[in-house]
mmCIF file of C-alpha atoms in Angstrom:
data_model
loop_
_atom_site.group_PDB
_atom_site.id
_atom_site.type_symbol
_atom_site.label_atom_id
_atom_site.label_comp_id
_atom_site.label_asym_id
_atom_site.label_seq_id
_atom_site.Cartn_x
_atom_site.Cartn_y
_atom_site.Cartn_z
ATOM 1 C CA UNK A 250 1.579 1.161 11.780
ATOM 2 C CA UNK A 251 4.605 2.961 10.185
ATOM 3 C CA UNK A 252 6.878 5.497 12.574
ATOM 4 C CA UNK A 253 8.505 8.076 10.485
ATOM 5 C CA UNK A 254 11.480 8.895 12.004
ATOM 6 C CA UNK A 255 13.878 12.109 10.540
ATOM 7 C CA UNK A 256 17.313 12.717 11.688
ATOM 8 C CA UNK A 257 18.155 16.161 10.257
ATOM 9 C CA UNK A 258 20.341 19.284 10.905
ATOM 10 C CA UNK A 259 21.525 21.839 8.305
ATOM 11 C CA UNK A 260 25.143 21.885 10.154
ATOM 12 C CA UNK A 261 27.548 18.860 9.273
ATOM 13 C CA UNK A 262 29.440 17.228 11.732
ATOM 14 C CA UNK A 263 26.623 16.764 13.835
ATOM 15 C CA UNK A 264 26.048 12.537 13.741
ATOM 16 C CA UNK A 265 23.411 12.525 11.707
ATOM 17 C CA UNK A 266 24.565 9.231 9.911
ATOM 18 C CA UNK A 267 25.796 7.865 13.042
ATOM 19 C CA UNK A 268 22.714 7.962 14.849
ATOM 20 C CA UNK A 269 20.237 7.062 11.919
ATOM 21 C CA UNK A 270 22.304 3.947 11.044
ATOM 22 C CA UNK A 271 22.374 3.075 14.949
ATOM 23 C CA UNK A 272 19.185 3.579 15.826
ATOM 24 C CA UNK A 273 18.494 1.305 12.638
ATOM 25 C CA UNK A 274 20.039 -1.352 13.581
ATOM 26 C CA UNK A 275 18.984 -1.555 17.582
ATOM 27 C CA UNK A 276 15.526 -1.585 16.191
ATOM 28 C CA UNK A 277 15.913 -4.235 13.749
ATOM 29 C CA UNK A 278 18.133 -6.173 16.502
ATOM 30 C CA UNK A 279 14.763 -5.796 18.612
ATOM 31 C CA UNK A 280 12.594 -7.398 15.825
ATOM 32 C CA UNK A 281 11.585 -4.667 14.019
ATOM 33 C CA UNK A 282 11.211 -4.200 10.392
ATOM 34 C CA UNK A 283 13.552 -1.162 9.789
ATOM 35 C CA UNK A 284 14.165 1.069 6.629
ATOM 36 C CA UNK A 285 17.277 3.898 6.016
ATOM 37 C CA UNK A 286 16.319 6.384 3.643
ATOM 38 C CA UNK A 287 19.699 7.916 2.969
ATOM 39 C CA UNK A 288 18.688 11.557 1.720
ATOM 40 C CA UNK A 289 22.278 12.941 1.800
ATOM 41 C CA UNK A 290 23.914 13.127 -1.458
ATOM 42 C CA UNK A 291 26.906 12.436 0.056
ATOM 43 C CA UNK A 292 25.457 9.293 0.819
ATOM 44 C CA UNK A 293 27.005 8.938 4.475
ATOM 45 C CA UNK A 294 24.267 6.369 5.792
ATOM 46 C CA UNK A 295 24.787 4.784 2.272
ATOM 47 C CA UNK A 296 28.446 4.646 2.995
ATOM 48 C CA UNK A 297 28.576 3.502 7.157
ATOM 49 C CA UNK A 298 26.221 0.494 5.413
ATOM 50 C CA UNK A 299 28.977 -0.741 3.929
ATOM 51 C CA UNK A 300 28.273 0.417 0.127
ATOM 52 C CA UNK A 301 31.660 2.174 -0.617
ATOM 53 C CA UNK A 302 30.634 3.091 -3.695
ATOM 54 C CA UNK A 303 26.907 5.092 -3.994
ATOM 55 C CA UNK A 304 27.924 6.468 -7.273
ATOM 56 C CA UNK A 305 27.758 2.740 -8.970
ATOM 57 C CA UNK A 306 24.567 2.073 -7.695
ATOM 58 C CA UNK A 307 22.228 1.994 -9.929
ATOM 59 C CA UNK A 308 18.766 2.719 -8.480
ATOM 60 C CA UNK A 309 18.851 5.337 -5.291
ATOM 61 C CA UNK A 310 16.683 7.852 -3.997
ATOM 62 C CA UNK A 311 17.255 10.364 -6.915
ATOM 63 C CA UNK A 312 16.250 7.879 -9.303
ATOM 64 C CA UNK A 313 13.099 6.863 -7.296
ATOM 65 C CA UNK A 314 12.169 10.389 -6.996
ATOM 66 C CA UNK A 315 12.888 10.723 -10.560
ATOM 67 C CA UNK A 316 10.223 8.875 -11.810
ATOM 68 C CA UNK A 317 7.514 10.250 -9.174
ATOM 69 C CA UNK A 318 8.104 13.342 -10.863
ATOM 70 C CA UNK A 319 7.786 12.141 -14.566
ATOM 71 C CA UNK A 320 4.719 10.352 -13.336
ATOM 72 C CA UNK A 321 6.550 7.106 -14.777
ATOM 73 C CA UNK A 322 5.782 3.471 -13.593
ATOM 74 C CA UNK A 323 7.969 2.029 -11.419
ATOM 75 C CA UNK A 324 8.698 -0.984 -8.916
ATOM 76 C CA UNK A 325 8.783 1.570 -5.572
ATOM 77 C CA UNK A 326 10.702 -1.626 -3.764
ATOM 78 C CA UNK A 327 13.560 -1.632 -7.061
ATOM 79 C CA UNK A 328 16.836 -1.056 -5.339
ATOM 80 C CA UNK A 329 16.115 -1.381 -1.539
ATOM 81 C CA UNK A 330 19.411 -3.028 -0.085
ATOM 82 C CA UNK A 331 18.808 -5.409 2.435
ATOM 83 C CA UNK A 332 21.959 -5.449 5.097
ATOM 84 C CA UNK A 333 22.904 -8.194 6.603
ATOM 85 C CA UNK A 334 22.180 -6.440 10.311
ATOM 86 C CA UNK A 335 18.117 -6.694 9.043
ATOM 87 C CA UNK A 336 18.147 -2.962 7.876
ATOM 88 C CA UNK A 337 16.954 -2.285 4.598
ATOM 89 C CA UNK A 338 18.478 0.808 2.800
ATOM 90 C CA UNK A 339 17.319 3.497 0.127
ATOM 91 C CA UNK A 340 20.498 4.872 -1.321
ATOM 92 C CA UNK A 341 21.737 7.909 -1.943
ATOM 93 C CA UNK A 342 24.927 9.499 -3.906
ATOM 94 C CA UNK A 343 25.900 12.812 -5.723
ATOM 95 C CA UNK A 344 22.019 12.765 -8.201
ATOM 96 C CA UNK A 345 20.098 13.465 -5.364
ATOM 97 C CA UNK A 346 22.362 16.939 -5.533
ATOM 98 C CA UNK A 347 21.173 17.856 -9.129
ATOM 99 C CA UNK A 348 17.758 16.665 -8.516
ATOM 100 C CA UNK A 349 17.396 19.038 -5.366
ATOM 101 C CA UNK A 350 18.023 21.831 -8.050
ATOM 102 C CA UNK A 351 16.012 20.099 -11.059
ATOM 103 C CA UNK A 352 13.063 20.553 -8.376
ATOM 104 C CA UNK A 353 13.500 23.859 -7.399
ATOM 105 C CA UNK A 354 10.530 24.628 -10.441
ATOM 106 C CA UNK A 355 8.270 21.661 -9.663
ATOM 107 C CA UNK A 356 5.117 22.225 -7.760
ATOM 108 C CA UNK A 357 4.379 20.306 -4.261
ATOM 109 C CA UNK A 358 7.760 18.989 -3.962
ATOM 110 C CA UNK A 359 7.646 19.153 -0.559
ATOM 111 C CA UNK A 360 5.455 16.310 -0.878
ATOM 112 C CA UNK A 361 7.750 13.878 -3.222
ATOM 113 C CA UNK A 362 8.961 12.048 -0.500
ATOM 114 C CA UNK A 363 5.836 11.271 1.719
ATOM 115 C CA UNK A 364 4.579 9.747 -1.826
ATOM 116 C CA UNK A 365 7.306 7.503 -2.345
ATOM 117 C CA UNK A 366 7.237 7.138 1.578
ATOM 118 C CA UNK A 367 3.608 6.175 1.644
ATOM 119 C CA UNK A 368 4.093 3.360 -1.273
ATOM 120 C CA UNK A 369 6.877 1.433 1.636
ATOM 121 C CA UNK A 370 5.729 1.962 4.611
ATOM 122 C CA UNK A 371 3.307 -1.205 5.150
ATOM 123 C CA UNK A 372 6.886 -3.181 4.813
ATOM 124 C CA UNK A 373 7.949 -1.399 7.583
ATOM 125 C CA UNK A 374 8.104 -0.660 11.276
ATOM 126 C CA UNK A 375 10.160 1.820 11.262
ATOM 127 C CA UNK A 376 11.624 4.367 8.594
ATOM 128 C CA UNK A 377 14.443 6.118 9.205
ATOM 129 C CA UNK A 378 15.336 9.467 7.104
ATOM 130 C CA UNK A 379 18.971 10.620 7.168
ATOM 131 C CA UNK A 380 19.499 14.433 6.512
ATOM 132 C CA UNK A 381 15.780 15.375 5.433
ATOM 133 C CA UNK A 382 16.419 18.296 2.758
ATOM 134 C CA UNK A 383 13.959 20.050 0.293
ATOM 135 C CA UNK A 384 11.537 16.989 -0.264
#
């Protein structure tokens, strides 16, 4: 069974990224199947992975969550990283700003991520969430 893990606090500054990308790895160094879901549009846990460069990735969390909302068919595991320390990542850069305020009008957003979350999760052990905002 999945753990849900979410490392959040409105304040930066405050290690979020550290300890999500940390924790991460220690659990995948103990064996466990461990996911990053890299909800900053800064994309910080994105960044301490070793992907210098979120805004040239082409499939992150903002486009993932794109297509729950338009109800649009998609492969949920398109554009999970795998790093070489085990640790699978979900992206995130700068979109995931503008979709925050795209969804401001949308109806049971709240719940956008646990449906993406809950197409994943059998894959993993663990799931990490770095800086949990409006989803």
């Amino acid at each position: 069974m999945c753990k849900i893990i979410a490392i959040a606090n409105q304040k930066g500054g405050q290690s979020k990224s550290t300890t999500a990308v940390n924790l991460a790895v220690g659990l995948a160094r103990n064996g466990k199947r461990v996911a990053v879901v890299d909800a900053d549009p800064q994309g910080s846990c994105t960044a301490s992975l070793g992907y210098k460069e979120p805004d040239e990735l082409e499939i992150t969390l903002a486009t993932i969550l794109g297509h729950i909302i338009d109800e649009e068919e998609f492969d949920p595991r398109a554009g999970i990283l795998h790093h070489e320390e085990g640790v699978d990542l979900i992206p995130a850069n700068i979109e995931l700003s503008g979709l925050e305020v795209a969804m401001i009008n949308i109806i049971s957003r709240e719940h956008l991520m646990q449906e993406y979350l809950d197409m994943i999760k059998e894959d993993y052990d663990y799931i990490i969430i770095h800086h949990f905002t409006t989803f």
